[in-house]
PDB file of C-alpha atoms in Angstrom:
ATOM      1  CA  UNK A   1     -15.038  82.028 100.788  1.00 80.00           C
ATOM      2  CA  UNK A   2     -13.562  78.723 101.120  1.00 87.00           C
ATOM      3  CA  UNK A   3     -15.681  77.001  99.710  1.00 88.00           C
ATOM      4  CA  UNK A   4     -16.289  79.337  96.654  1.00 87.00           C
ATOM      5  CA  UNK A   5     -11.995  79.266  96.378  1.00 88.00           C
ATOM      6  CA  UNK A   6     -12.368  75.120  96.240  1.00 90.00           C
ATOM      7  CA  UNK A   7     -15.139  75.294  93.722  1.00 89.00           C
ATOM      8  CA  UNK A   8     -13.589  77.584  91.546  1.00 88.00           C
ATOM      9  CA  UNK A   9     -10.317  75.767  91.652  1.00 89.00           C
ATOM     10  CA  UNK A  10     -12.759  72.112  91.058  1.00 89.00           C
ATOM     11  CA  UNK A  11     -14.277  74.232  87.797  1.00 88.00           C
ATOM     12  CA  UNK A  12     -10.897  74.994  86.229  1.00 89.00           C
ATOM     13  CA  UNK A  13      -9.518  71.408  86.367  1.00 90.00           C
ATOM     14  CA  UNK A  14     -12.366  70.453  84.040  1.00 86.00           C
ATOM     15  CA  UNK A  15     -12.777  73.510  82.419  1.00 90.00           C
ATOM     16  CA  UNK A  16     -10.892  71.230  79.165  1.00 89.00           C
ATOM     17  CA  UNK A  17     -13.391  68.221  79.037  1.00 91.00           C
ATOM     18  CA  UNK A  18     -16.418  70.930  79.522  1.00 90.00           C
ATOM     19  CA  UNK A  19     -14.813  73.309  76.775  1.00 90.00           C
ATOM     20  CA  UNK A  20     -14.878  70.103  74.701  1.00 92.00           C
ATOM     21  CA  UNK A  21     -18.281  68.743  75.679  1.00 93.00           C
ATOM     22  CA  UNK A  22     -20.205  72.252  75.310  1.00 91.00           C
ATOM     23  CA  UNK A  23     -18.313  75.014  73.630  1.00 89.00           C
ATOM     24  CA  UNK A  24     -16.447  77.693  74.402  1.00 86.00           C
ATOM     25  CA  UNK A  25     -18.635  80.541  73.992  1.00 85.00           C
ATOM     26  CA  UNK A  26     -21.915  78.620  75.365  1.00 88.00           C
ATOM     27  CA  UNK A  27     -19.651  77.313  78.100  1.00 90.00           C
ATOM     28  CA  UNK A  28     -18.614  80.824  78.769  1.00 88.00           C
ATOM     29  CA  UNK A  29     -22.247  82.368  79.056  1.00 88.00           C
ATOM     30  CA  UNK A  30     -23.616  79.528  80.830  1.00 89.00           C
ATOM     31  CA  UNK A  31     -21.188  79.828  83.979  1.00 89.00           C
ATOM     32  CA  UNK A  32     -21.324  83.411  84.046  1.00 88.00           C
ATOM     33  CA  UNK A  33     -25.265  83.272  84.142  1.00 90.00           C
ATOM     34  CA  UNK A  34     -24.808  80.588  86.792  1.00 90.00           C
ATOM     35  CA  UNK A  35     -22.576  82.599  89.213  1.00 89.00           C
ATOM     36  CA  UNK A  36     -25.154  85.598  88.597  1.00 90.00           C
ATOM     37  CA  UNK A  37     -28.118  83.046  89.356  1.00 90.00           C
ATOM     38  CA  UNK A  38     -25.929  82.094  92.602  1.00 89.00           C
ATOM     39  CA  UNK A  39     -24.973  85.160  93.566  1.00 87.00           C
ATOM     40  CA  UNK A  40     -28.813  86.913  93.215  1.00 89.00           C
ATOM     41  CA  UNK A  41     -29.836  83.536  95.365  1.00 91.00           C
ATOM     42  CA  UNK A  42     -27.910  84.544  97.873  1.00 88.00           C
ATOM     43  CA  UNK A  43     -30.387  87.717  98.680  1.00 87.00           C
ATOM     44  CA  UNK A  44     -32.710  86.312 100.909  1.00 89.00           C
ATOM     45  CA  UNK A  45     -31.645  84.587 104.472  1.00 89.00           C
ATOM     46  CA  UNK A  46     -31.211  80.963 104.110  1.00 91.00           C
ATOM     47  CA  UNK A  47     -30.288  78.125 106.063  1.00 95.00           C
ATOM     48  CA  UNK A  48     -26.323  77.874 106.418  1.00 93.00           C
ATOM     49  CA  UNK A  49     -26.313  74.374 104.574  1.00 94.00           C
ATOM     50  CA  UNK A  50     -28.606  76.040 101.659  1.00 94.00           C
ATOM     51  CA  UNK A  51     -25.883  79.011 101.741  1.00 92.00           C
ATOM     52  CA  UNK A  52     -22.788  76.693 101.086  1.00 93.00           C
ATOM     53  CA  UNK A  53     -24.465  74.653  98.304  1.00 93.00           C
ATOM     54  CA  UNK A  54     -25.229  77.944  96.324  1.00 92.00           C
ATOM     55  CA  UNK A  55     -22.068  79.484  97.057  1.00 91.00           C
ATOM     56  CA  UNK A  56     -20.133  76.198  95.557  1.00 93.00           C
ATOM     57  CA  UNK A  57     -22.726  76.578  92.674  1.00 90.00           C
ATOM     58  CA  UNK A  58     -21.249  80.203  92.018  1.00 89.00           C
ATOM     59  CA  UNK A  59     -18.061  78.977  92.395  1.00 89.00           C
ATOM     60  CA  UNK A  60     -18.183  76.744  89.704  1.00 89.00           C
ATOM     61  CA  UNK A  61     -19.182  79.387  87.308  1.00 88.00           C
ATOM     62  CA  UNK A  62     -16.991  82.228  88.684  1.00 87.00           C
ATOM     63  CA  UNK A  63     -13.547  79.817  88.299  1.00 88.00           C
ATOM     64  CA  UNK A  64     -14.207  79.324  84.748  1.00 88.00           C
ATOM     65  CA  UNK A  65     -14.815  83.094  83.517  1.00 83.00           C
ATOM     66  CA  UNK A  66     -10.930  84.239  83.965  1.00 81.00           C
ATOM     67  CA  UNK A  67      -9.464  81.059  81.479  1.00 87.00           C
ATOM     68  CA  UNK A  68     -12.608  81.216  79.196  1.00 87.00           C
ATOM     69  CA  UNK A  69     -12.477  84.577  78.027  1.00 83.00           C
ATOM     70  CA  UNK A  70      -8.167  84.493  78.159  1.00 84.00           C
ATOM     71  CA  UNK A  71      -9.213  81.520  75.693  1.00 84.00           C
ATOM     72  CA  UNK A  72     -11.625  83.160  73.746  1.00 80.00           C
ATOM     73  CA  UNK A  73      -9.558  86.503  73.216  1.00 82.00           C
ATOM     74  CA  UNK A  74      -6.819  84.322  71.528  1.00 82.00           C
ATOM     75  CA  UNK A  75      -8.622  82.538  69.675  1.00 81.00           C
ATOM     76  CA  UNK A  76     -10.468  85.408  67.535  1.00 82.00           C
ATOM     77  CA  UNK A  77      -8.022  87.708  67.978  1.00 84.00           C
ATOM     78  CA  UNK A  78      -6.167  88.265  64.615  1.00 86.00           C
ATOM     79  CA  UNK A  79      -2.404  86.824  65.007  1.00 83.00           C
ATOM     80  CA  UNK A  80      -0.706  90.184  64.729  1.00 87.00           C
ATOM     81  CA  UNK A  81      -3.046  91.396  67.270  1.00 88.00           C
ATOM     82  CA  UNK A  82      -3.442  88.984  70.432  1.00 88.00           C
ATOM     83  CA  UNK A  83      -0.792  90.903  72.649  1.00 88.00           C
ATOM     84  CA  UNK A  84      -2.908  93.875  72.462  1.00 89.00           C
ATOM     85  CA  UNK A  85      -6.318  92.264  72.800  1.00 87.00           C
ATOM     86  CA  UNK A  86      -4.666  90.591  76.126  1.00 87.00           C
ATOM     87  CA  UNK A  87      -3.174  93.597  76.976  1.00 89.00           C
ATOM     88  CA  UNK A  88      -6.373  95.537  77.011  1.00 88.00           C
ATOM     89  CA  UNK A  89      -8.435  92.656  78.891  1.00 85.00           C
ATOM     90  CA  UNK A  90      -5.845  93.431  81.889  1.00 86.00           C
ATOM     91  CA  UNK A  91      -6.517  96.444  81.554  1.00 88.00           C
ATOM     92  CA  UNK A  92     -10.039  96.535  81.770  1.00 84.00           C
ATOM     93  CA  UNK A  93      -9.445  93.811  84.560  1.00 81.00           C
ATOM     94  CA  UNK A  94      -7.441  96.039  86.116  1.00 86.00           C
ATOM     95  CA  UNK A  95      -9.471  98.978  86.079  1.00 83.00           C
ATOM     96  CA  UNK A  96     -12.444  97.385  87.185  1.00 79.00           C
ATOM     97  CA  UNK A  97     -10.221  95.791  90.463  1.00 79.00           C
ATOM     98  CA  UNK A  98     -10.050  99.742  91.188  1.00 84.00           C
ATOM     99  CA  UNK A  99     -13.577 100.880  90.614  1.00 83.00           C
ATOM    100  CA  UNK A 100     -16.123  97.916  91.073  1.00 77.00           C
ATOM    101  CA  UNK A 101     -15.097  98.005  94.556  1.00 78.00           C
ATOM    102  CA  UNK A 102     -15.017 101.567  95.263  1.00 82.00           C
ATOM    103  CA  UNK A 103     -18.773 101.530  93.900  1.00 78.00           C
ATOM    104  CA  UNK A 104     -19.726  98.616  96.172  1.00 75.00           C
ATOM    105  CA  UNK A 105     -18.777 100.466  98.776  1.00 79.00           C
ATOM    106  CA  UNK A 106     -20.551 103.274  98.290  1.00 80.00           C
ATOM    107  CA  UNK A 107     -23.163 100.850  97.646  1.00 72.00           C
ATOM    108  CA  UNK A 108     -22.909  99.157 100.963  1.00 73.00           C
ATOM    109  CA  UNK A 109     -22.946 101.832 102.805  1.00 78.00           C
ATOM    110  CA  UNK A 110     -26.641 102.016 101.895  1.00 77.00           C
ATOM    111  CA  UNK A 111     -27.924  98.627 101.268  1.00 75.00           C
ATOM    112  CA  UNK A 112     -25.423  96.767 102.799  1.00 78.00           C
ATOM    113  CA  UNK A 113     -24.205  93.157 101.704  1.00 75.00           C
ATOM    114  CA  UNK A 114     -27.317  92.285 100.152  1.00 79.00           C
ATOM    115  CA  UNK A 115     -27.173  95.364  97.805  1.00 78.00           C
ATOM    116  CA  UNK A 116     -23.583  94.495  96.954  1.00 76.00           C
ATOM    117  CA  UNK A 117     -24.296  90.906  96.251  1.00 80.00           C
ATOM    118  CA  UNK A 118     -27.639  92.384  94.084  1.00 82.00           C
ATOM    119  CA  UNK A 119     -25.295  94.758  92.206  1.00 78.00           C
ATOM    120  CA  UNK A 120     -22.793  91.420  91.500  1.00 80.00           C
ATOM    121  CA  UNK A 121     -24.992  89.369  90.347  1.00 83.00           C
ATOM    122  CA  UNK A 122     -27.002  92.101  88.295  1.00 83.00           C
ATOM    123  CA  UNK A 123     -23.457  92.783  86.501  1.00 81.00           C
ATOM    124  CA  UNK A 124     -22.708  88.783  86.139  1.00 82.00           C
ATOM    125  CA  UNK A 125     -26.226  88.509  84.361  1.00 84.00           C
ATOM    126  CA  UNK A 126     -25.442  91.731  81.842  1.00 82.00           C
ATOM    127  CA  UNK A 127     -22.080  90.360  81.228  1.00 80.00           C
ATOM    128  CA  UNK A 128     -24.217  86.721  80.402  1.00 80.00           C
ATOM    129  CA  UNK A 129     -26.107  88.456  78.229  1.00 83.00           C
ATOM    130  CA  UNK A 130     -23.870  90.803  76.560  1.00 80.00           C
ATOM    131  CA  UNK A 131     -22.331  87.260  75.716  1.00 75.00           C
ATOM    132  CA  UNK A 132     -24.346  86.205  73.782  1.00 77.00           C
ATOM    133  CA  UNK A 133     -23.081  88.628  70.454  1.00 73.00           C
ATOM    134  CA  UNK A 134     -20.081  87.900  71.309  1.00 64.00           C
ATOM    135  CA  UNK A 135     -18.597  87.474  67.298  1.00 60.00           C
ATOM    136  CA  UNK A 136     -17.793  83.469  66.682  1.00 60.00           C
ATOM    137  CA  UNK A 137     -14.881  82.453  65.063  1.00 55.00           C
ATOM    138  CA  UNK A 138     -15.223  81.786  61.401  1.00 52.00           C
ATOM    139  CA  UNK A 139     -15.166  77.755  61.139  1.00 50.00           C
ATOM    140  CA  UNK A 140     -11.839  76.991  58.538  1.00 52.00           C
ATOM    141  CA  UNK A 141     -13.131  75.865  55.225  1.00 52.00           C
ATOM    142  CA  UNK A 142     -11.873  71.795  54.083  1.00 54.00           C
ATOM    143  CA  UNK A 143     -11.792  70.411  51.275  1.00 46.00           C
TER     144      UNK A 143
END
């Protein structure tokens, strides 16, 4: 967990270069496919050393999601409307703090870790994809 905190905390100080460098919205789907990718890798036993690389890898990609989409929201959110697009991203946030949990437990309970870390990454990788129609921001016209 440490490491995954120290990663994710490494991601966000240069989330701004890599939001320049890349784009937000490619920037966005490519770290949420990566934390999927780290998270499904974690499935099989592995060597400890093995473990902590892909668990940095994941948390790399999970650090960024949280600013990216905050990001994204305001910027193609009308102007009369960002409080209420932020407003129901926490609430969505929050509701899935409730549930997501509650069905990993019930999860657990059955496959144990593995299946919860399966379930993770399986939502990470429809979240990556879903992504990708995500509606782009119309580019301002000059003259």
């Amino acid at each position: 967990m440490g490491l995954r905190a120290v990663a994710s905390m490494a991601s966000r100080l240069l989330l701004g270069r890599l939001v320049a460098t890349v784009g937000r919205r490619a920037l966005l789907i490519g770290t949420v496919a990566v934390s999927a990718a780290g998270l499904g890798l974690l499935l099989p036993p592995m060597p400890f050393w093995a473990m902590a690389v892909v668990v940095t890898v994941a948390g790399l990609g999970l650090g960024a999601g949280q600013p990216l989409t905050m990001s994204f929201l305001a910027e193609v959110a009308p102007a009369g409307l960002r409080g209420r697009a932020m407003s129901l991203r926490l609430t969505g946030n929050r509701l899935g703090q409730v549930l997501i949990p509650s069905a990993a437990g019930v999860l657990a309970a059955g496959a144990g870790a593995a299946g919860v870390l399966a379930c993770t990454a399986a939502g990470l990788a429809g979240a990556a994809v879903a992504a990708t129609g995500l509606h782009r921001p119309p580019v301002p016209e000059t003259e």
